[in-house]
mmCIF file of C-alpha atoms in Angstrom:
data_model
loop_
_atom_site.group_PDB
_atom_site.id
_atom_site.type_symbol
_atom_site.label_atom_id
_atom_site.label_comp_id
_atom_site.label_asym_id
_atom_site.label_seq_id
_atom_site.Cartn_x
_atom_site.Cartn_y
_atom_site.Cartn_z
ATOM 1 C CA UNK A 1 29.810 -23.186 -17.560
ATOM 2 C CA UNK A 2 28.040 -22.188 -14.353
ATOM 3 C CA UNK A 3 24.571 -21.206 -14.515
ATOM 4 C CA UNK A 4 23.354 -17.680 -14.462
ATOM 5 C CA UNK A 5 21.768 -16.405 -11.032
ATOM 6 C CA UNK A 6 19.400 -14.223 -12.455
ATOM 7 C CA UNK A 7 17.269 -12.179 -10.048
ATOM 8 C CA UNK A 8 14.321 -9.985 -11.843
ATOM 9 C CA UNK A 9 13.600 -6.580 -9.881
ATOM 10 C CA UNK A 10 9.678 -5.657 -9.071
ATOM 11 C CA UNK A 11 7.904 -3.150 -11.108
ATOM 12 C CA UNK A 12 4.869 -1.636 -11.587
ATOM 13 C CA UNK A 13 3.924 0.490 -14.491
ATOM 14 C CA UNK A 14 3.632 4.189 -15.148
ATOM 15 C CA UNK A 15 1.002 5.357 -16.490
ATOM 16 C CA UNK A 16 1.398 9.133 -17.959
ATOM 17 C CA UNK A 17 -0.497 10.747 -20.698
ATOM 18 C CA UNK A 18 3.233 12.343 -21.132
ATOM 19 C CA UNK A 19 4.046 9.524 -23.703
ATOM 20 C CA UNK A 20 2.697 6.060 -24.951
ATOM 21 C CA UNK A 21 5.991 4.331 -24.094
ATOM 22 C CA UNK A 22 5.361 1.586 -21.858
ATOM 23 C CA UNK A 23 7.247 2.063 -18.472
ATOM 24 C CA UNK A 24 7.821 0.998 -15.078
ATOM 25 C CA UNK A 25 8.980 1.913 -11.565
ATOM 26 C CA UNK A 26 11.397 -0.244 -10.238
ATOM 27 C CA UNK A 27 10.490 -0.984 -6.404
ATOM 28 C CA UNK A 28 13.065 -0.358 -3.812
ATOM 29 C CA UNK A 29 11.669 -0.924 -0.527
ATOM 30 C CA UNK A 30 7.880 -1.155 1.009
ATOM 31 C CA UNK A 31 6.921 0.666 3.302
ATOM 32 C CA UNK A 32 3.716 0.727 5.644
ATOM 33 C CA UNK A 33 2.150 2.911 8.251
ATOM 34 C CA UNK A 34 -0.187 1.398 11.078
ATOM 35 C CA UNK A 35 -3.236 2.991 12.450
ATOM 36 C CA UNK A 36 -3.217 5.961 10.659
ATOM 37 C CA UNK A 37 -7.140 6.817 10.635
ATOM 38 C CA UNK A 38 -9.043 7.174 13.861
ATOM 39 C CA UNK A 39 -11.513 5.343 13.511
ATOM 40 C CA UNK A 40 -9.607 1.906 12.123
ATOM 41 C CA UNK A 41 -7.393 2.490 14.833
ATOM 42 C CA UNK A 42 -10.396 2.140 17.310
ATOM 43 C CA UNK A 43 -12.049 -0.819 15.230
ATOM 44 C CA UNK A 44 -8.724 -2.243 15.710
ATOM 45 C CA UNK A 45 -9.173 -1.777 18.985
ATOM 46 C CA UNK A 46 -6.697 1.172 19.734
ATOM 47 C CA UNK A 47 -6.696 4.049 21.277
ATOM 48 C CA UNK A 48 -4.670 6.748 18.946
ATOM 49 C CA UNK A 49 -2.811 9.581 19.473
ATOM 50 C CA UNK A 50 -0.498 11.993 17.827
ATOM 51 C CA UNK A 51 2.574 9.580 19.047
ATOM 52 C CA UNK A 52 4.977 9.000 16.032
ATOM 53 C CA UNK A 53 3.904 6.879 13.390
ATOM 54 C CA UNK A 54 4.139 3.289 13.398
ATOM 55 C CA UNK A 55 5.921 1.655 10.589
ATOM 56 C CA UNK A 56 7.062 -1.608 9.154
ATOM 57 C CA UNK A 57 7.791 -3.138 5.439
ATOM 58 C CA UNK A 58 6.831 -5.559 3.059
ATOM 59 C CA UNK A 59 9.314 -7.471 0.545
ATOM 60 C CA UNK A 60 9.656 -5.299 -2.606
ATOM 61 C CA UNK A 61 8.033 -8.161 -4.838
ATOM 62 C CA UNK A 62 4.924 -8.152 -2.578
ATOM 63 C CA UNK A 63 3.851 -5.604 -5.018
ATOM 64 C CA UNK A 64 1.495 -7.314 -7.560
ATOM 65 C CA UNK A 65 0.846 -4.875 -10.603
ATOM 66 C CA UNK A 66 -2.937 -5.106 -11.222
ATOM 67 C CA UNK A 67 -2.643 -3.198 -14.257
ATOM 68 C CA UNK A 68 -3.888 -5.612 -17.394
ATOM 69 C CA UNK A 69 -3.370 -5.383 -21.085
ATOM 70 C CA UNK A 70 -5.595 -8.275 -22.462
ATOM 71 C CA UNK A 71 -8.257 -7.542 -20.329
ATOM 72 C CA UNK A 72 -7.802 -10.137 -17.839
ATOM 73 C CA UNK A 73 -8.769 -9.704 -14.063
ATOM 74 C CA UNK A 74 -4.987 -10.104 -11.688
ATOM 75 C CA UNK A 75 -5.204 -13.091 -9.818
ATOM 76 C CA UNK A 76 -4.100 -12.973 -6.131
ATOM 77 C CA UNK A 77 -3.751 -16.353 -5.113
ATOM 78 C CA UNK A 78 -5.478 -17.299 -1.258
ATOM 79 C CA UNK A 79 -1.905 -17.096 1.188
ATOM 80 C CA UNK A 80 -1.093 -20.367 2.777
ATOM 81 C CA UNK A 81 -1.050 -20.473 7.119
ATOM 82 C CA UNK A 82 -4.729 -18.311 7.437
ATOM 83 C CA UNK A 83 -7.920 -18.428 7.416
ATOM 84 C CA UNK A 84 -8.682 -14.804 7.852
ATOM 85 C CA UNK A 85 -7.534 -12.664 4.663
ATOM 86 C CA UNK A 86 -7.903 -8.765 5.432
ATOM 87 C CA UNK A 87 -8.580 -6.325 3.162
ATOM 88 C CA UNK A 88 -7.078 -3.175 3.471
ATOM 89 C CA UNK A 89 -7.093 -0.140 1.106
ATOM 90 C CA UNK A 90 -4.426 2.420 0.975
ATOM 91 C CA UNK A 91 -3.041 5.338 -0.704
ATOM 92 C CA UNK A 92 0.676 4.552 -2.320
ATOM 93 C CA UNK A 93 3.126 7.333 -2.689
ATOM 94 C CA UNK A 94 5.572 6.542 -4.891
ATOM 95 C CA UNK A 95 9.483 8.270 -4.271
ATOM 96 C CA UNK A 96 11.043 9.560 -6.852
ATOM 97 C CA UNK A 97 14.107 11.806 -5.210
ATOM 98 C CA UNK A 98 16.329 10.474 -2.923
ATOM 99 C CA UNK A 99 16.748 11.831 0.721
ATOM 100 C CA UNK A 100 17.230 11.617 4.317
ATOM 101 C CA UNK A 101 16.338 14.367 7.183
ATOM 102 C CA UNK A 102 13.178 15.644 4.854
ATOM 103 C CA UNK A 103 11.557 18.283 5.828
ATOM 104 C CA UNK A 104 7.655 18.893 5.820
ATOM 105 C CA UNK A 105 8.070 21.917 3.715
ATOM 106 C CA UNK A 106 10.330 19.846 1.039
ATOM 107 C CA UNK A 107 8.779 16.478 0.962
ATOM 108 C CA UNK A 108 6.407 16.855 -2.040
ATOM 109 C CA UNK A 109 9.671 17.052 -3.903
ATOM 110 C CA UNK A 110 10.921 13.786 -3.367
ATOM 111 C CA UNK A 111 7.750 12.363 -4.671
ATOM 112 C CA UNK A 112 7.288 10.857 -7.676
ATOM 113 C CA UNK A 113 3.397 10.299 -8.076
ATOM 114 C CA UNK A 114 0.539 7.926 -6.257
ATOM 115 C CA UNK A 115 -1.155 4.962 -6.996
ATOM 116 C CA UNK A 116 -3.833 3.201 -5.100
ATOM 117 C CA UNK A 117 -3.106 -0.224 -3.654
ATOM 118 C CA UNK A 118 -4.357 -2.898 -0.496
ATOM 119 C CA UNK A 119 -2.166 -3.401 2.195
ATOM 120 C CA UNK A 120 -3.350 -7.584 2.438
ATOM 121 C CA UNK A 121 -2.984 -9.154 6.098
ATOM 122 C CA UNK A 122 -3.426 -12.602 7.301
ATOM 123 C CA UNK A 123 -5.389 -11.161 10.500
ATOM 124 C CA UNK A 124 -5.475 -13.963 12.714
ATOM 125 C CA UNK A 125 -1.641 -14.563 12.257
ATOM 126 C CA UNK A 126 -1.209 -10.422 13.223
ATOM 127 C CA UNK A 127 -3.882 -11.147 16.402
ATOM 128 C CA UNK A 128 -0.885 -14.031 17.211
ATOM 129 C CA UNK A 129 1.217 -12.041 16.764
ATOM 130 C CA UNK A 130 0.276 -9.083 18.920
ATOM 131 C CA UNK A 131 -0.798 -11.247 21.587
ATOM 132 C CA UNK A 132 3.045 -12.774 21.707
ATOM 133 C CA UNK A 133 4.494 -8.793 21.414
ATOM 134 C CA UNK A 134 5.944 -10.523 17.924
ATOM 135 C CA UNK A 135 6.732 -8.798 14.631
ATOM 136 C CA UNK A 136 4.150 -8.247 12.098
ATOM 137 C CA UNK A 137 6.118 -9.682 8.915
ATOM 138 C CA UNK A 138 4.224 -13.374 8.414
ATOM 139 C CA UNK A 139 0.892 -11.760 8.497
ATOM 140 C CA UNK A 140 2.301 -8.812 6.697
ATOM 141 C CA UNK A 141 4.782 -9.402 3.792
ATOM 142 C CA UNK A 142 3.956 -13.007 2.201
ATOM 143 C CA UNK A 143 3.566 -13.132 -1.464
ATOM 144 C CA UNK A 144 1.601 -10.982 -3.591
ATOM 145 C CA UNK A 145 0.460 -8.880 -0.057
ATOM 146 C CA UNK A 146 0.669 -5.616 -1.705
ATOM 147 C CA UNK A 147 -1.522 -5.419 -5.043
ATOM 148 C CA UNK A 148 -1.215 -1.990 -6.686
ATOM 149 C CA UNK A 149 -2.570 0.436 -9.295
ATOM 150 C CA UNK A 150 -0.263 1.999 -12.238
ATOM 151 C CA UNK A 151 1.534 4.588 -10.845
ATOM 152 C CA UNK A 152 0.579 8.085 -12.163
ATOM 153 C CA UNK A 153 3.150 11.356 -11.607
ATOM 154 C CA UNK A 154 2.329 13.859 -9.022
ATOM 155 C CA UNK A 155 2.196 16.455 -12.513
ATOM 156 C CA UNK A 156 -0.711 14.709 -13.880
ATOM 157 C CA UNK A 157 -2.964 14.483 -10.639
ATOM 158 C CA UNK A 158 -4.781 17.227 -8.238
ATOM 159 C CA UNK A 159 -2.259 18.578 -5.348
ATOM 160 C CA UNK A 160 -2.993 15.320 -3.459
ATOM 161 C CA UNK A 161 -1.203 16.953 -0.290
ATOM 162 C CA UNK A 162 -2.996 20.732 -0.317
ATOM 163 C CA UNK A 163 -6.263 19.086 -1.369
ATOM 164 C CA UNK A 164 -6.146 15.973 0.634
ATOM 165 C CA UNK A 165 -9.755 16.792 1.634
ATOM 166 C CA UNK A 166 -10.859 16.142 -2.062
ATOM 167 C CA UNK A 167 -9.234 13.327 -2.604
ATOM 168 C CA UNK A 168 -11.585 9.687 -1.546
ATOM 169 C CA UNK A 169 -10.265 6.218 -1.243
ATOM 170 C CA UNK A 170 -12.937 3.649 -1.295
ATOM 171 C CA UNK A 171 -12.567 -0.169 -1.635
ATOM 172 C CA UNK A 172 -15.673 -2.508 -2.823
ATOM 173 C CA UNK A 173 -15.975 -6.709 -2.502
ATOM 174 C CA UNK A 174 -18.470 -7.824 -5.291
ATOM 175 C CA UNK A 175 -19.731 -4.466 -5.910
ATOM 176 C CA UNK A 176 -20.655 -3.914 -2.098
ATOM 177 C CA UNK A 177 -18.670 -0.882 -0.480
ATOM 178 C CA UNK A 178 -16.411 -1.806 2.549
ATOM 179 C CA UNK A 179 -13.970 1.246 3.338
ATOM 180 C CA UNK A 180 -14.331 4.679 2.120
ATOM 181 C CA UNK A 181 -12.608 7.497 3.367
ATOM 182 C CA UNK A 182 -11.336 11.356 2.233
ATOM 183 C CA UNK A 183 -7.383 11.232 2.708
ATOM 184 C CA UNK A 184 -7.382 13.832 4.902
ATOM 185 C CA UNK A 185 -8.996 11.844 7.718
ATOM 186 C CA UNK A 186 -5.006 10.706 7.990
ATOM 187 C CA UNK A 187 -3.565 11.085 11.870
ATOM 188 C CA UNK A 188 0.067 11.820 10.358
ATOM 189 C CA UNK A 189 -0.645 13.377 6.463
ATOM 190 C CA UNK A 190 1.431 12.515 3.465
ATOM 191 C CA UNK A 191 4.159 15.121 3.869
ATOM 192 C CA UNK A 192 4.415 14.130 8.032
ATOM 193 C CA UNK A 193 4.942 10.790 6.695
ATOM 194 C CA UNK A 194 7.594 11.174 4.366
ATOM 195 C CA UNK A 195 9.602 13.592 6.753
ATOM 196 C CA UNK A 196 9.203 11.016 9.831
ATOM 197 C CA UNK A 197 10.184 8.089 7.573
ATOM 198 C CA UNK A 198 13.167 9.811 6.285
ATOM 199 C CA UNK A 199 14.721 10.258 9.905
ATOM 200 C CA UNK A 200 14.743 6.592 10.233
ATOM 201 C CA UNK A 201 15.832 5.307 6.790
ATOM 202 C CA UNK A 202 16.867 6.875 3.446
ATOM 203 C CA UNK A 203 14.386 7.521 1.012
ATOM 204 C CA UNK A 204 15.630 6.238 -2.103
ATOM 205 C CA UNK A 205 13.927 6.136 -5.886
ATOM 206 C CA UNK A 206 11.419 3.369 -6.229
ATOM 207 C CA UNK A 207 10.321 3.445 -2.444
ATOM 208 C CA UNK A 208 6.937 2.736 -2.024
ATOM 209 C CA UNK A 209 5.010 4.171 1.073
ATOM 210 C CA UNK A 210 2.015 2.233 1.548
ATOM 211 C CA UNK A 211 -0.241 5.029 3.429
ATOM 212 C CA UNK A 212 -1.900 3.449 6.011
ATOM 213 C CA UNK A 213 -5.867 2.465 5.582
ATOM 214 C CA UNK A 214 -9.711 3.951 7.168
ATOM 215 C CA UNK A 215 -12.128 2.062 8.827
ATOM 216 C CA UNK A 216 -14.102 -0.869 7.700
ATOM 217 C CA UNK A 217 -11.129 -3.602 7.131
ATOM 218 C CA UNK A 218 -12.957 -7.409 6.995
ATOM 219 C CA UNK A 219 -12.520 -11.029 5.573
ATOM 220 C CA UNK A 220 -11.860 -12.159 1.696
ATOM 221 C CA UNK A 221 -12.895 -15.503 0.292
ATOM 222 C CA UNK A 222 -11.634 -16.971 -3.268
ATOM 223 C CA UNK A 223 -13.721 -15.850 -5.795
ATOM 224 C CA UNK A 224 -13.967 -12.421 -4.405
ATOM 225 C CA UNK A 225 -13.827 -9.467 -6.647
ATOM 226 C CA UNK A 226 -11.920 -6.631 -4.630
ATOM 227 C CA UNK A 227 -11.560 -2.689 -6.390
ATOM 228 C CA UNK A 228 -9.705 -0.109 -4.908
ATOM 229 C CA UNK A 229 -9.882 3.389 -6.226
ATOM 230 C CA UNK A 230 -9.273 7.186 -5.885
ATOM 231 C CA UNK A 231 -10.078 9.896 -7.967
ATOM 232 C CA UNK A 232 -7.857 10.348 -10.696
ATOM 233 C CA UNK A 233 -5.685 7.273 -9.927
ATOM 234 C CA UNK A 234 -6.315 3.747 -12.237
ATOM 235 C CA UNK A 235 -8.612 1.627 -10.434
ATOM 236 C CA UNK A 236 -6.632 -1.918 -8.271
ATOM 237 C CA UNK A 237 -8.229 -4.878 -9.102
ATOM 238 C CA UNK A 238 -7.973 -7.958 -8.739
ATOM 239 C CA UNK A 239 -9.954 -11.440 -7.919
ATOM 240 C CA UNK A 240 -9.553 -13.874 -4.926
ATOM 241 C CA UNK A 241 -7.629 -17.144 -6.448
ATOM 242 C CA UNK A 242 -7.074 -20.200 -5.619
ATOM 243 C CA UNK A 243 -4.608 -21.044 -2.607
ATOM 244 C CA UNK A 244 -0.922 -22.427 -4.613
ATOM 245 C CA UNK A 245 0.189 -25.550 -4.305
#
């Protein structure tokens, strides 16, 4: 008898006060925006504008659920092929209605909820990359490149697109703060994402859009402690492992 091929999909898990089921979000696609706060864009040396968006995508089991239930820290282990491991905090939004051609006006609807997650980067293989007018993907979508938060529905949470100037993302490295930012310091805003997004692909359930990230990016060693939070949202953390063999 042959042997089974059997291919597990990527979660993350939901956390609702709704029930105390345990459940998860199966992950579709990843996507990311670039240089979508001023002033990271100009660290990064840009020079931005209101030109469309820049996007790309990360493997679906990039996503690392941080999220713990025996009160152990996540583990990212060190990538392989760098020596310059970025940090980079983001807001997730999590789809949860299919659709293509969204509108502004309609794309709160096709959102499930948020989580908060880092968008990690092997910097000097993007600076390579750049500098050859190559693709982002190596220093973009290796394993475990996208830790994340539970996900918590939009009905639980603060209007996280009409109050977008309430809502703060900050990201700390062994208790010191490196990035901190109110979400609506965003060049294109949740809702101008999801439309622009949706001309070029169809949204499905379990997308994830990975939100782009503010100023103050920089360098992880093993052993480092990174949290990244917002508000309402569950707290990503996770320590700096060991490289795998």
């Amino acid at each position: 008898m042959a042997n089974r091929l059997v291919v597990v999909q990527p979660t993350l898990s939901i956390l609702s006060r709704a029930t105390t089921e345990a459940s998860r979000f199966p992950i579709h696609r990843i996507y990311c925006v670039g240089r979508n706060y001023l002033e990271h864009a100009i660290e990064m040396g840009g020079n931005p504008t209101r030109d469309p968006p820049c996007f790309f995508q990360k493997p679906a089991d990039a996503a690392t659920d941080t999220s713990t239930t025996d009160n152990k820290r996540c583990i990212i282990p060190y990538p392989p092929m760098t020596n310059n491991l970025h940090h980079e905090i983001e807001l997730v939004v999590a789809i949860g209605t299919p659709g293509r051609n969204i509108s502004k006006q309609d794309a709160k609807q096709h959102i499930f909820g948020y989580a908060i997650g880092c968008d990690l980067t092997r910097r000097d293989l993007q600076a390579k990359a750049k500098e050859l007018r190559r693709p982002w993907d190596d220093a973009k979508g290796f394993d475990y490149s996208a830790p994340c938060s539970s996900i918590v529905p939009c009905e639980e949470l603060k209007d996280f697109v009409g109050d977008a100037a309430s809502v703060n993302i900050k990201l700390e490295v062994n208790g010191e703060l490196r990035q901190e930012s109110s979400i609506a310091k965003m060049i294109w805003d949740v809702p101008e994402i999801v439309s622009c997004l949706s001309k070029y692909y169809t949204l499905k359930a379990g997308d994830l859009i990975l939100t782009g990230t503010p100023a103050g990016v920089g360098p992880l060693d093993v052993g480092d402690v990174v949290k990244a939070s917002c508000d309402e949202l569950p707290d990503c953390i996770f320590e700096v492992g060991p490289m795998e063999l």
